[in-house]
PDB file of C-alpha atoms in Angstrom:
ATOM      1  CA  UNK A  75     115.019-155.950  55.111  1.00 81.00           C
ATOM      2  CA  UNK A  76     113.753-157.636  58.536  1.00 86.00           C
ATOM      3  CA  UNK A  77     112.088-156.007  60.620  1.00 90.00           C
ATOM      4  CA  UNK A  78     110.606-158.637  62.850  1.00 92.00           C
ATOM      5  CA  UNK A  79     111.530-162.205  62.992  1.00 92.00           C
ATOM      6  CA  UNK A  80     110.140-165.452  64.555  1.00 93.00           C
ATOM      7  CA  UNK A  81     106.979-164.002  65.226  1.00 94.00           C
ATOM      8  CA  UNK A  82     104.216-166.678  65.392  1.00 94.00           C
ATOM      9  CA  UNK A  83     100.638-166.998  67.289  1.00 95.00           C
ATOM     10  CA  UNK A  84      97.504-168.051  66.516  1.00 95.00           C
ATOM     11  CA  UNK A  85      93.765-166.850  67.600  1.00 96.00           C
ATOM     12  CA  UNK A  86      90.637-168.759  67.262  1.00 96.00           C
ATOM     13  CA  UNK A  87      87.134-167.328  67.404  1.00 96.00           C
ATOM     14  CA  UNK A  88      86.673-164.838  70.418  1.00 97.00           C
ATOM     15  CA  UNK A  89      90.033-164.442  70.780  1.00 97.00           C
ATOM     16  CA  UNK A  90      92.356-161.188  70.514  1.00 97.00           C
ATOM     17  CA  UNK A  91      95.844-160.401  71.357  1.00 98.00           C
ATOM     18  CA  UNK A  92      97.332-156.883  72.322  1.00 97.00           C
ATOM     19  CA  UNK A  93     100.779-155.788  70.748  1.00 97.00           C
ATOM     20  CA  UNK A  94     103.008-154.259  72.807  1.00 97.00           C
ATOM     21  CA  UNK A  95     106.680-152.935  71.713  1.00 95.00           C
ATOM     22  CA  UNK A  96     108.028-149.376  71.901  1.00 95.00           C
ATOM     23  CA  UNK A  97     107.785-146.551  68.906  1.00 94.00           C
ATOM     24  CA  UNK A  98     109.344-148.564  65.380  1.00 92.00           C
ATOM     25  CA  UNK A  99     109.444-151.579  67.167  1.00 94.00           C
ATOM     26  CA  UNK A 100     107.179-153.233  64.097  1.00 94.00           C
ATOM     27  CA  UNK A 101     103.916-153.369  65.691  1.00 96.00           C
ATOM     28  CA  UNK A 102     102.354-151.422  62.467  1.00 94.00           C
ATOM     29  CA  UNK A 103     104.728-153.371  59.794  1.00 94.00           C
ATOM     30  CA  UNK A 104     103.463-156.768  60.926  1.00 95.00           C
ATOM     31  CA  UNK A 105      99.652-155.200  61.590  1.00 95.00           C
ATOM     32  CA  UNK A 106      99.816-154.557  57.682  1.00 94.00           C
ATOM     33  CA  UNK A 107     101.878-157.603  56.883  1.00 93.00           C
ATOM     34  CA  UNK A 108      98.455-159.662  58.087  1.00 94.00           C
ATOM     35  CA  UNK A 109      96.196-157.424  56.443  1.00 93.00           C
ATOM     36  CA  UNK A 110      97.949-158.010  53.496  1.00 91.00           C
ATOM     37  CA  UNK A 111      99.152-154.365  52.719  1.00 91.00           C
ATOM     38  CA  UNK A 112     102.848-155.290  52.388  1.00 90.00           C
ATOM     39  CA  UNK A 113     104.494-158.553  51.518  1.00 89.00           C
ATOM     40  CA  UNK A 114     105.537-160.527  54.618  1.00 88.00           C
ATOM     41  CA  UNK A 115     109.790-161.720  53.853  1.00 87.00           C
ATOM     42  CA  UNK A 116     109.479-164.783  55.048  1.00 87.00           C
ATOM     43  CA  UNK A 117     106.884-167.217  56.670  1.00 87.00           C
ATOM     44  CA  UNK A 118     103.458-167.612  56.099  1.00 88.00           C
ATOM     45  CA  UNK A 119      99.967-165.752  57.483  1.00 89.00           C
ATOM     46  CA  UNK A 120      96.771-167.840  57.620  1.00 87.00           C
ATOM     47  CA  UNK A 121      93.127-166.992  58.072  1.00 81.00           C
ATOM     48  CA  UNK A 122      92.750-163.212  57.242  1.00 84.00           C
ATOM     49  CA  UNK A 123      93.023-162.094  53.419  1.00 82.00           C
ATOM     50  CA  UNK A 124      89.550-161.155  52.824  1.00 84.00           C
ATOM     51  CA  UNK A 125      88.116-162.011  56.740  1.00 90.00           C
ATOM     52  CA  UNK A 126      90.389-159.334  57.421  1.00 93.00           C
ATOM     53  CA  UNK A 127      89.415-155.259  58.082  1.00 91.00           C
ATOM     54  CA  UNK A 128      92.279-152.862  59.291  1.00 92.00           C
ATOM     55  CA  UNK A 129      91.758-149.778  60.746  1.00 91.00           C
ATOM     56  CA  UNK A 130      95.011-147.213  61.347  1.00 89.00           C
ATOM     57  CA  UNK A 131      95.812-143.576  62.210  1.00 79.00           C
ATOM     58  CA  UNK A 132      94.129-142.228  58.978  1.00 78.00           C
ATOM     59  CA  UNK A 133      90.131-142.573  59.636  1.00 75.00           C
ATOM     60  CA  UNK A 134      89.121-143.335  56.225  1.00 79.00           C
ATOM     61  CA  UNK A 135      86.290-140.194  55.944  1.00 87.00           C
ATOM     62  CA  UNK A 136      85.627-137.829  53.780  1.00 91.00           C
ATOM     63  CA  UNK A 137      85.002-134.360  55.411  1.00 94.00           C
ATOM     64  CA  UNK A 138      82.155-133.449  52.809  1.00 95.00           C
ATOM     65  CA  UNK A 139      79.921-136.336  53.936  1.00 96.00           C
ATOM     66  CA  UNK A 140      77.463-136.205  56.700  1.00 97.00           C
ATOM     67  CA  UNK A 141      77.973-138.791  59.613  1.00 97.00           C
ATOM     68  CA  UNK A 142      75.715-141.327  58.141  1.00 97.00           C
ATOM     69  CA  UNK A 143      76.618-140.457  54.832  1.00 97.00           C
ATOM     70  CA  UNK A 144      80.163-141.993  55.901  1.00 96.00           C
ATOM     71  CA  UNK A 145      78.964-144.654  57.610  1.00 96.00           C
ATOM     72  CA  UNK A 146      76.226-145.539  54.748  1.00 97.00           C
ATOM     73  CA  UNK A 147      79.119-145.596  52.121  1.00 95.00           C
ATOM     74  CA  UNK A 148      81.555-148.088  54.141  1.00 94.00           C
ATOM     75  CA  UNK A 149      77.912-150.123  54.015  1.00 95.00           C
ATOM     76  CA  UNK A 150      77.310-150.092  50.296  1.00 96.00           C
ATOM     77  CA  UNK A 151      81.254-150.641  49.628  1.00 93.00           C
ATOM     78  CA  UNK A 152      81.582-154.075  51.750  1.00 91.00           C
ATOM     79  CA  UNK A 153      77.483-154.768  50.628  1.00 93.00           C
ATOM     80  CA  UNK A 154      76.759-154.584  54.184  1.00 92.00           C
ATOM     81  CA  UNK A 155      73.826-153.180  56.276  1.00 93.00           C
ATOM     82  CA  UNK A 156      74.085-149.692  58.307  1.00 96.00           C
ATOM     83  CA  UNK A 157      73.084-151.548  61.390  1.00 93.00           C
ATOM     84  CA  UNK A 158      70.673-148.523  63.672  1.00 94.00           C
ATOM     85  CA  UNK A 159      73.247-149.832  66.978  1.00 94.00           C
ATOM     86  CA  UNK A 160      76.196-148.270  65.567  1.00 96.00           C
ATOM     87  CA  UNK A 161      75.692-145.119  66.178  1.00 97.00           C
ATOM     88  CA  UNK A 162      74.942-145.844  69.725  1.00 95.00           C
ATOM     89  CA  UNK A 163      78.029-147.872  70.190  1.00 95.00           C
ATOM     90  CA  UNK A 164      80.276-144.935  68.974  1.00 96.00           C
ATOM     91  CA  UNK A 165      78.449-141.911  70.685  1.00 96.00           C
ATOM     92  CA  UNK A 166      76.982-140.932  67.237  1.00 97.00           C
ATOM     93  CA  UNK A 167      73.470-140.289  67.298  1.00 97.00           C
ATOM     94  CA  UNK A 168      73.816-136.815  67.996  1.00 97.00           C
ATOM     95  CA  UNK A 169      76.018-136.221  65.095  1.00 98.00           C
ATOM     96  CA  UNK A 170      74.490-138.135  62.285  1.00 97.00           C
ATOM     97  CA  UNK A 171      73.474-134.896  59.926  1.00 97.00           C
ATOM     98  CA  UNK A 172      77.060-133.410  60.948  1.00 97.00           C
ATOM     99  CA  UNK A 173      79.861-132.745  58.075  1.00 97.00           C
ATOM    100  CA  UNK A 174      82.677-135.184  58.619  1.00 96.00           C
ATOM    101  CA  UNK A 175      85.153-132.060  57.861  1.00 94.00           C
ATOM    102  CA  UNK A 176      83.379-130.202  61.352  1.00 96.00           C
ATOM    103  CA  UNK A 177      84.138-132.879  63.676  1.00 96.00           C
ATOM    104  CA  UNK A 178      86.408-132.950  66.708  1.00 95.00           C
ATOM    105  CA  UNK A 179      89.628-135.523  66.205  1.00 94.00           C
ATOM    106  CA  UNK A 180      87.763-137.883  68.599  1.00 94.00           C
ATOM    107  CA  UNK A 181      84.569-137.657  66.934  1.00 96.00           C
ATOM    108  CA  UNK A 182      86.224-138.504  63.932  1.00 95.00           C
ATOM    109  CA  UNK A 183      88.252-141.136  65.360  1.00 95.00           C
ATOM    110  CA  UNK A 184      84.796-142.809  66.653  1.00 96.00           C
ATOM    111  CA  UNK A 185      83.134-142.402  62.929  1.00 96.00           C
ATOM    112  CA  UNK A 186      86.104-143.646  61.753  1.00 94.00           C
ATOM    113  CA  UNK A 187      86.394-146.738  64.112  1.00 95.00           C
ATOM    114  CA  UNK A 188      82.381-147.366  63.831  1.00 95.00           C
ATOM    115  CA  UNK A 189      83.443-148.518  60.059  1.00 93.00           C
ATOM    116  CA  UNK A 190      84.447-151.795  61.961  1.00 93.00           C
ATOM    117  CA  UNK A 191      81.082-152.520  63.023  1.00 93.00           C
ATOM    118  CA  UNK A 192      79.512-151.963  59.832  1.00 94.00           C
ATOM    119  CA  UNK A 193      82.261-154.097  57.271  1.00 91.00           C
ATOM    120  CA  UNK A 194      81.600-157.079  59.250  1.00 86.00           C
ATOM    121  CA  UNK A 195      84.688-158.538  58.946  1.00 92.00           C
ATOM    122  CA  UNK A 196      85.688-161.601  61.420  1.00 95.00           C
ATOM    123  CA  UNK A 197      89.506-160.653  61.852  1.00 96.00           C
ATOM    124  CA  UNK A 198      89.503-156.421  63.053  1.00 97.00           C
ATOM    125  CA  UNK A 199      93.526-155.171  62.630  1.00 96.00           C
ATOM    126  CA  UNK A 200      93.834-151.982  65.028  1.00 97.00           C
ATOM    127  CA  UNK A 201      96.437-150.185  64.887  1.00 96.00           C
ATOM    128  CA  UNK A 202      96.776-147.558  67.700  1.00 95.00           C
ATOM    129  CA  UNK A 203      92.490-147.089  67.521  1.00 95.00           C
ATOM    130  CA  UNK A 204      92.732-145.098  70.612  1.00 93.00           C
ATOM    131  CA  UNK A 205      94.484-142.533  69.468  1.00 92.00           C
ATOM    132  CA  UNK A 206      92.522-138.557  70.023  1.00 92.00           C
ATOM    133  CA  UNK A 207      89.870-141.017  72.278  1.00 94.00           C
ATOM    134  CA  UNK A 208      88.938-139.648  75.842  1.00 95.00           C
ATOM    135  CA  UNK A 209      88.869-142.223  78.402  1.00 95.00           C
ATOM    136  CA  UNK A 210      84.836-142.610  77.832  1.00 95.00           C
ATOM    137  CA  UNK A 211      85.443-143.002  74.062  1.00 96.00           C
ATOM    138  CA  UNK A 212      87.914-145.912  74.877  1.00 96.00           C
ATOM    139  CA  UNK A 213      85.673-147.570  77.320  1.00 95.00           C
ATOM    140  CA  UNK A 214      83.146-147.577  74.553  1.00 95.00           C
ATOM    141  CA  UNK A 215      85.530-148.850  72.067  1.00 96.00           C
ATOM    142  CA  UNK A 216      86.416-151.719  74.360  1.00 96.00           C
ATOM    143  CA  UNK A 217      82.814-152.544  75.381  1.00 96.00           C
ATOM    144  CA  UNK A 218      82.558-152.929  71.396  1.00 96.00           C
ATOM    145  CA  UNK A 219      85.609-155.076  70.737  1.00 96.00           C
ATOM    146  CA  UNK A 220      84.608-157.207  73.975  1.00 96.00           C
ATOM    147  CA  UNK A 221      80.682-157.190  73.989  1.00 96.00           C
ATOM    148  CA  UNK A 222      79.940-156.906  70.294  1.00 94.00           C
ATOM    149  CA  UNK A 223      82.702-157.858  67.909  1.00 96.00           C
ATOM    150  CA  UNK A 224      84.778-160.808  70.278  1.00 97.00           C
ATOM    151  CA  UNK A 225      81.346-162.012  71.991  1.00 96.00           C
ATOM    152  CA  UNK A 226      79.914-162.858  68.355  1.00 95.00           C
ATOM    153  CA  UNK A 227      83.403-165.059  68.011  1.00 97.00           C
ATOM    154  CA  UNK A 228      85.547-161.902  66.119  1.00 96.00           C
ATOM    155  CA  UNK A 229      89.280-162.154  66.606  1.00 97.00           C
ATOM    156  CA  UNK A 230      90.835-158.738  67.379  1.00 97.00           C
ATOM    157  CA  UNK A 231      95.373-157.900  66.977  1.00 97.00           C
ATOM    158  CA  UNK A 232      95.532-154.515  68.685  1.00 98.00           C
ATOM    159  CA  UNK A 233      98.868-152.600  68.899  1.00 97.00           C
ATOM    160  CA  UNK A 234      98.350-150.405  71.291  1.00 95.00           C
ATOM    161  CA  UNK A 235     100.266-148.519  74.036  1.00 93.00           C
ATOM    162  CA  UNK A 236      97.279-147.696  77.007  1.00 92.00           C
ATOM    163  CA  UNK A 237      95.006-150.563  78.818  1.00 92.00           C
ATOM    164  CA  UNK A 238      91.782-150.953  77.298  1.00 93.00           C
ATOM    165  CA  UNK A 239      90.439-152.846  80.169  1.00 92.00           C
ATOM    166  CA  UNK A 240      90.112-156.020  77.863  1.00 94.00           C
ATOM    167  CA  UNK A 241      91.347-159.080  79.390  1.00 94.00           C
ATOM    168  CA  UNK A 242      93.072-159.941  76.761  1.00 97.00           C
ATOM    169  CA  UNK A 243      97.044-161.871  76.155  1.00 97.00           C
ATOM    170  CA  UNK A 244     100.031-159.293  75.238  1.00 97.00           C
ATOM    171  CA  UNK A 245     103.116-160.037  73.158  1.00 97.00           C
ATOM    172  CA  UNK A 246     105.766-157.835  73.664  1.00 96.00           C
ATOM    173  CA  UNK A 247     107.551-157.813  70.046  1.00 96.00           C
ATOM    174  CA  UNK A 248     110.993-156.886  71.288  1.00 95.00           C
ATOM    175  CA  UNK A 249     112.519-160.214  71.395  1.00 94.00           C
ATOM    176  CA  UNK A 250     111.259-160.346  68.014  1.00 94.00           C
ATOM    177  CA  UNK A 251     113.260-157.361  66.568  1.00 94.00           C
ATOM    178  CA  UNK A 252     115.339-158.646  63.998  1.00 90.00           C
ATOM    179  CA  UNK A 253     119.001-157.701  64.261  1.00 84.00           C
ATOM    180  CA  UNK A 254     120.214-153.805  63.185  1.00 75.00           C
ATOM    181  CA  UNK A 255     122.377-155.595  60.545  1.00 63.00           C
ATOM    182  CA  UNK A 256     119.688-157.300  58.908  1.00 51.00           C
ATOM    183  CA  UNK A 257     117.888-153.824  59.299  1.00 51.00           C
ATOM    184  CA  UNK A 258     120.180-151.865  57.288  1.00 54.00           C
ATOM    185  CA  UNK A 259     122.136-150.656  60.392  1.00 49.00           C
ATOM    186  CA  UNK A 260     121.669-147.616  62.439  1.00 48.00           C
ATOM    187  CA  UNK A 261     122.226-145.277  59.665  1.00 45.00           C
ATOM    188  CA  UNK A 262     119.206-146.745  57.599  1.00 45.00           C
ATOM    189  CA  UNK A 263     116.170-143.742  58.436  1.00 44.00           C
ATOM    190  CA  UNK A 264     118.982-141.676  57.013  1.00 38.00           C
ATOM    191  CA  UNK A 265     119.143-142.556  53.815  1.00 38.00           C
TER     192      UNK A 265
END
């Protein structure tokens, strides 16, 4: 069943675009739609399949490994580099001989979003990477995304709810909703 319909954009290098929409309004179904997680109904996606790296709520670490341990793994899975800058970008340095498992949520949520810098891939899917950030963590994030990642001609889809401070286009994805019949009706998260 629909959950969006008659969405369409396109982003060249150096270009991102911020999702906006309230709670279930589809901002995660069509992040993972692009990333190629779930099967889009209708339509077609072009230019991320492999390009593509998407980062959501879950962090994607393992709480037995140290910091670089984490960071050195996401590096040898996407036969990358563990550039030395990444730890800098994400407030790491300190914590690079900590355990994963004895880290803060946002220290966790930085190691976890510092996996973007090392993949290397040219299209970054975000869903919600704010989320357990202070407002110094997100100005980092943002300097990243802006300064390293769209600089270097990256393309960036954030759903997000708070200002990042990027200067960056929204699309509200409420006219987009598709209609509650062709979503099952309102009795549907029921079943």
């Amino acid at each position: 069943m629909p959950v969006l319909t008659g969405v369409s954009f396109r982003l060249a290098p150096g270009q991102g675009l911020v999702l906006r929409g309230a709670n279930g309004i589809g901002k995660t179904t069509l992040l993972r739609t692009i990333a190629g997680l779930q099967p889009q109904l209708s339509g077609s996606i072009e230019g991320a399949g492999e390009r593509a790296g998407y980062a959501s709520h879950a962090d994607g670490i393992k709480p037995a490994l140290t910091v670089t341990e984490t960071l050195q793994f996401w590096a040898d899975l996407y036969r990358s580099t563990l550039p030395e800058e990444v730890f800098d970008l994400f407030d790491l340095a300190d914590l690079r001989d900590r355990s994963a498992g004895t880290l803060s949520a946002g220290q966790g949520r930085r190691l976890g979003l510092a996996r973007l810098a090392v993949i290397s891939r040219e299209v970054l899917l975000l869903d919600e990477p704010t989320v357990s950030l202070d407002a110094f963590s997100v100005k980092r994030f943002a300097s990243f995304l802006r300064d390293h990642h769209l600089a270097r001609g990256g393309i960036a889809v954030i759903a997000t709810h708070i200002d990042l401070g990027l200067d960056l286009p929204e699309m509200d994805l409420t006219p987009y909703r598709a209609a509650p019949e062709a979503r099952g009706g309102s009795d549907e998260a029921f079943l």
